[in-house]
């Protein structure tokens, strides 16, 4: 089973652009709610997380029992996989789809089937062609990590309608806020309309609350029932749940942080292009940067690391000629571009 390699811990003077965290931090209202919860550190959280789930349910116009929460979306992915796929079953994922999807499938001893991609883009036809009688789950991250590419709402509908009814479609929308909003809405409509489609979201990326570990799932109550039985009683701290609730309500902060991110992403992409380092168009808060060869990518990654800037290598995906760079603030992007300029002058 492949091991999921998490980003390195933060250290002083190190600029970590390796974990797709939000460079603009989190909503001040979320931070205040987190701090306020310290007054109740001696209390267990509400194990139903009723208030947070109610707010999420309202956001996606669904009843409360169609929302589950977990310790990050990673926990929900793992629980769903272990509930729906086991030995002898196949879990279908896209060739360069988010690694955790296949790792979670392997944890339950299901067989992982990869559908080939065209141009680093999830290919709906290839996925449908790979469905067999043993397929139990089709798991897609859109927008996808590490490529940053996304399926449209129409592609999501086409994937679902081409799949047999009853086969679980797991849509990991960890970067949903950054991607096409119509696709996000389509995904939630599908979760409302059907018994066999689940949408996973997180507060770790756009909301900037990665340390709080809050993820959520939207699906029919029947589909989510095994998650309720398998999950630990208190997966999220009360402070984390309070921060997520406050962040959800602070729409102004989210939209301003999304705006800054989009501007910086395009500026960084432009700066990289000027260095002959093309990056894929991205629907996320990171860029997939093509260094032309595995050797160049590995040397550039090492040079940046030696100088305090951490990027993510993609060898575990077989994408050795690229590195993944989280979009930072203006000064952070400048630091990265200056380093890559020095590196490319040495080539
Ligand atoms: C596509 C995708 N899904 C899910 C996750 C898990 O996020 P979390 O467990 O913090 O919600 C990540 C984290 O990087 C991700 O990139």
mmCIF file of N, CA and C in Angstrom, residues 108-161:
data_model
loop_
_atom_site.group_PDB
_atom_site.id
_atom_site.type_symbol
_atom_site.label_atom_id
_atom_site.label_comp_id
_atom_site.label_asym_id
_atom_site.label_seq_id
_atom_site.Cartn_x
_atom_site.Cartn_y
_atom_site.Cartn_z
ATOM 1 N N UNK A 108 -8.853 -0.592 2.824
ATOM 2 C CA UNK A 108 -9.942 -1.546 2.982
ATOM 3 C C UNK A 108 -9.732 -2.798 2.145
ATOM 4 N N UNK A 109 -8.520 -2.941 1.578
ATOM 5 C CA UNK A 109 -8.170 -4.104 0.749
ATOM 6 C C UNK A 109 -8.977 -4.197 -0.530
ATOM 7 N N UNK A 110 -9.546 -3.091 -0.981
ATOM 8 C CA UNK A 110 -10.199 -3.099 -2.290
ATOM 9 C C UNK A 110 -9.112 -2.972 -3.365
ATOM 10 N N UNK A 111 -9.478 -3.348 -4.573
ATOM 11 C CA UNK A 111 -8.525 -3.253 -5.681
ATOM 12 C C UNK A 111 -8.681 -1.876 -6.327
ATOM 13 N N UNK A 112 -7.555 -1.203 -6.576
ATOM 14 C CA UNK A 112 -7.620 0.121 -7.184
ATOM 15 C C UNK A 112 -7.451 -0.011 -8.698
ATOM 16 N N UNK A 113 -8.359 0.587 -9.446
ATOM 17 C CA UNK A 113 -8.263 0.583 -10.913
ATOM 18 C C UNK A 113 -8.066 2.030 -11.360
ATOM 19 N N UNK A 114 -7.030 2.245 -12.191
ATOM 20 C CA UNK A 114 -6.734 3.608 -12.649
ATOM 21 C C UNK A 114 -7.304 3.828 -14.039
ATOM 22 N N UNK A 115 -8.033 4.906 -14.232
ATOM 23 C CA UNK A 115 -8.508 5.263 -15.570
ATOM 24 C C UNK A 115 -7.532 6.275 -16.161
ATOM 25 N N UNK A 116 -7.021 6.022 -17.378
ATOM 26 C CA UNK A 116 -6.012 6.930 -17.935
ATOM 27 C C UNK A 116 -6.542 8.349 -18.129
ATOM 28 N N UNK A 117 -5.610 9.306 -18.036
ATOM 29 C CA UNK A 117 -5.996 10.708 -18.223
ATOM 30 C C UNK A 117 -5.459 11.214 -19.549
ATOM 31 N N UNK A 118 -6.173 12.193 -20.087
ATOM 32 C CA UNK A 118 -5.688 12.862 -21.292
ATOM 33 C C UNK A 118 -5.322 14.281 -20.887
ATOM 34 N N UNK A 119 -4.050 14.664 -21.108
ATOM 35 C CA UNK A 119 -3.632 16.044 -20.797
ATOM 36 C C UNK A 119 -3.804 16.408 -19.338
ATOM 37 N N UNK A 120 -3.530 15.471 -18.435
ATOM 38 C CA UNK A 120 -3.605 15.723 -16.994
ATOM 39 C C UNK A 120 -4.992 16.221 -16.570
ATOM 40 N N UNK A 121 -6.003 15.697 -17.230
ATOM 41 C CA UNK A 121 -7.389 16.081 -16.962
ATOM 42 C C UNK A 121 -8.190 14.795 -16.763
ATOM 43 N N UNK A 122 -8.983 14.730 -15.720
ATOM 44 C CA UNK A 122 -9.828 13.556 -15.490
ATOM 45 C C UNK A 122 -10.676 13.308 -16.731
ATOM 46 N N UNK A 123 -10.661 12.049 -17.211
ATOM 47 C CA UNK A 123 -11.316 11.731 -18.485
ATOM 48 C C UNK A 123 -12.577 10.903 -18.206
ATOM 49 N N UNK A 124 -13.719 11.527 -18.384
ATOM 50 C CA UNK A 124 -14.991 10.866 -18.052
ATOM 51 C C UNK A 124 -15.170 9.587 -18.877
ATOM 52 N N UNK A 125 -14.840 9.645 -20.178
ATOM 53 C CA UNK A 125 -15.033 8.451 -21.020
ATOM 54 C C UNK A 125 -14.141 7.301 -20.546
ATOM 55 N N UNK A 126 -12.889 7.634 -20.189
ATOM 56 C CA UNK A 126 -11.974 6.583 -19.726
ATOM 57 C C UNK A 126 -12.488 5.972 -18.416
ATOM 58 N N UNK A 127 -13.044 6.796 -17.554
ATOM 59 C CA UNK A 127 -13.595 6.272 -16.301
ATOM 60 C C UNK A 127 -14.763 5.335 -16.596
ATOM 61 N N UNK A 128 -15.658 5.787 -17.460
ATOM 62 C CA UNK A 128 -16.844 4.962 -17.743
ATOM 63 C C UNK A 128 -16.435 3.645 -18.404
ATOM 64 N N UNK A 129 -15.395 3.716 -19.250
ATOM 65 C CA UNK A 129 -14.951 2.500 -19.940
ATOM 66 C C UNK A 129 -14.333 1.510 -18.952
ATOM 67 N N UNK A 130 -13.862 2.001 -17.820
ATOM 68 C CA UNK A 130 -13.172 1.120 -16.865
ATOM 69 C C UNK A 130 -14.120 0.535 -15.807
ATOM 70 N N UNK A 131 -15.385 0.923 -15.838
ATOM 71 C CA UNK A 131 -16.341 0.379 -14.858
ATOM 72 C C UNK A 131 -16.594 -1.102 -15.174
ATOM 73 N N UNK A 132 -16.542 -1.941 -14.152
ATOM 74 C CA UNK A 132 -16.843 -3.372 -14.335
ATOM 75 C C UNK A 132 -17.936 -3.767 -13.327
ATOM 76 N N UNK A 133 -18.278 -5.039 -13.364
ATOM 77 C CA UNK A 133 -19.294 -5.521 -12.405
ATOM 78 C C UNK A 133 -18.810 -5.437 -10.969
ATOM 79 N N UNK A 134 -17.478 -5.367 -10.824
ATOM 80 C CA UNK A 134 -16.918 -5.335 -9.460
ATOM 81 C C UNK A 134 -16.715 -3.916 -8.936
ATOM 82 N N UNK A 135 -16.970 -2.899 -9.787
ATOM 83 C CA UNK A 135 -16.760 -1.514 -9.334
ATOM 84 C C UNK A 135 -17.782 -1.167 -8.257
ATOM 85 N N UNK A 136 -17.296 -0.743 -7.115
ATOM 86 C CA UNK A 136 -18.192 -0.334 -6.026
ATOM 87 C C UNK A 136 -18.164 1.180 -5.825
ATOM 88 N N UNK A 137 -16.988 1.775 -6.079
ATOM 89 C CA UNK A 137 -16.838 3.217 -5.847
ATOM 90 C C UNK A 137 -16.070 3.832 -7.014
ATOM 91 N N UNK A 138 -16.533 4.987 -7.483
ATOM 92 C CA UNK A 138 -15.739 5.818 -8.394
ATOM 93 C C UNK A 138 -15.402 7.075 -7.598
ATOM 94 N N UNK A 139 -14.112 7.322 -7.413
ATOM 95 C CA UNK A 139 -13.690 8.420 -6.524
ATOM 96 C C UNK A 139 -12.892 9.453 -7.315
ATOM 97 N N UNK A 140 -13.392 10.679 -7.308
ATOM 98 C CA UNK A 140 -12.810 11.744 -8.131
ATOM 99 C C UNK A 140 -12.563 12.975 -7.262
ATOM 100 N N UNK A 141 -11.381 13.568 -7.380
ATOM 101 C CA UNK A 141 -11.166 14.882 -6.770
ATOM 102 C C UNK A 141 -11.292 15.922 -7.876
ATOM 103 N N UNK A 142 -12.189 16.876 -7.683
ATOM 104 C CA UNK A 142 -12.349 17.944 -8.672
ATOM 105 C C UNK A 142 -12.681 19.250 -7.969
ATOM 106 N N UNK A 143 -11.883 20.300 -8.162
ATOM 107 C CA UNK A 143 -10.590 20.332 -8.835
ATOM 108 C C UNK A 143 -9.627 19.328 -8.189
ATOM 109 N N UNK A 144 -8.737 18.813 -9.026
ATOM 110 C CA UNK A 144 -7.866 17.727 -8.559
ATOM 111 C C UNK A 144 -6.527 18.223 -8.016
ATOM 112 N N UNK A 145 -6.066 17.548 -6.996
ATOM 113 C CA UNK A 145 -4.707 17.699 -6.482
ATOM 114 C C UNK A 145 -3.958 16.455 -6.962
ATOM 115 N N UNK A 146 -2.865 16.528 -7.695
ATOM 116 C CA UNK A 146 -1.933 17.652 -7.834
ATOM 117 C C UNK A 146 -2.025 18.437 -9.147
ATOM 118 N N UNK A 147 -2.979 18.163 -10.014
ATOM 119 C CA UNK A 147 -2.935 18.815 -11.328
ATOM 120 C C UNK A 147 -3.610 20.181 -11.342
ATOM 121 N N UNK A 148 -4.606 20.374 -10.467
ATOM 122 C CA UNK A 148 -5.325 21.655 -10.433
ATOM 123 C C UNK A 148 -6.436 21.743 -11.468
ATOM 124 N N UNK A 149 -6.620 20.677 -12.247
ATOM 125 C CA UNK A 149 -7.655 20.703 -13.287
ATOM 126 C C UNK A 149 -8.995 20.260 -12.696
ATOM 127 N N UNK A 150 -10.090 20.674 -13.366
ATOM 128 C CA UNK A 150 -11.420 20.412 -12.801
ATOM 129 C C UNK A 150 -12.390 19.924 -13.869
ATOM 130 N N UNK A 151 -13.356 19.131 -13.438
ATOM 131 C CA UNK A 151 -14.442 18.737 -14.333
ATOM 132 C C UNK A 151 -15.516 19.823 -14.307
ATOM 133 N N UNK A 152 -16.226 19.960 -15.428
ATOM 134 C CA UNK A 152 -17.336 20.917 -15.467
ATOM 135 C C UNK A 152 -18.574 20.254 -14.858
ATOM 136 N N UNK A 153 -19.611 21.052 -14.618
ATOM 137 C CA UNK A 153 -20.864 20.502 -14.113
ATOM 138 C C UNK A 153 -21.432 19.467 -15.090
ATOM 139 N N UNK A 154 -21.329 19.763 -16.388
ATOM 140 C CA UNK A 154 -21.876 18.836 -17.399
ATOM 141 C C UNK A 154 -21.101 17.514 -17.379
ATOM 142 N N UNK A 155 -19.783 17.594 -17.199
ATOM 143 C CA UNK A 155 -18.978 16.358 -17.141
ATOM 144 C C UNK A 155 -19.354 15.529 -15.903
ATOM 145 N N UNK A 156 -19.611 16.218 -14.798
ATOM 146 C CA UNK A 156 -20.019 15.486 -13.583
ATOM 147 C C UNK A 156 -21.333 14.750 -13.821
ATOM 148 N N UNK A 157 -22.272 15.440 -14.461
ATOM 149 C CA UNK A 157 -23.574 14.809 -14.764
ATOM 150 C C UNK A 157 -23.386 13.613 -15.713
ATOM 151 N N UNK A 158 -22.512 13.798 -16.706
ATOM 152 C CA UNK A 158 -22.307 12.724 -17.687
ATOM 153 C C UNK A 158 -21.665 11.504 -17.016
ATOM 154 N N UNK A 159 -20.734 11.767 -16.102
ATOM 155 C CA UNK A 159 -20.098 10.662 -15.381
ATOM 156 C C UNK A 159 -21.148 9.897 -14.577
ATOM 157 N N UNK A 160 -21.954 10.660 -13.843
ATOM 158 C CA UNK A 160 -22.958 9.993 -12.995
ATOM 159 C C UNK A 160 -23.957 9.211 -13.839
ATOM 160 N N UNK A 161 -24.432 9.806 -14.924
ATOM 161 C CA UNK A 161 -25.491 9.108 -15.653
ATOM 162 C C UNK A 161 -24.934 7.917 -16.427
#
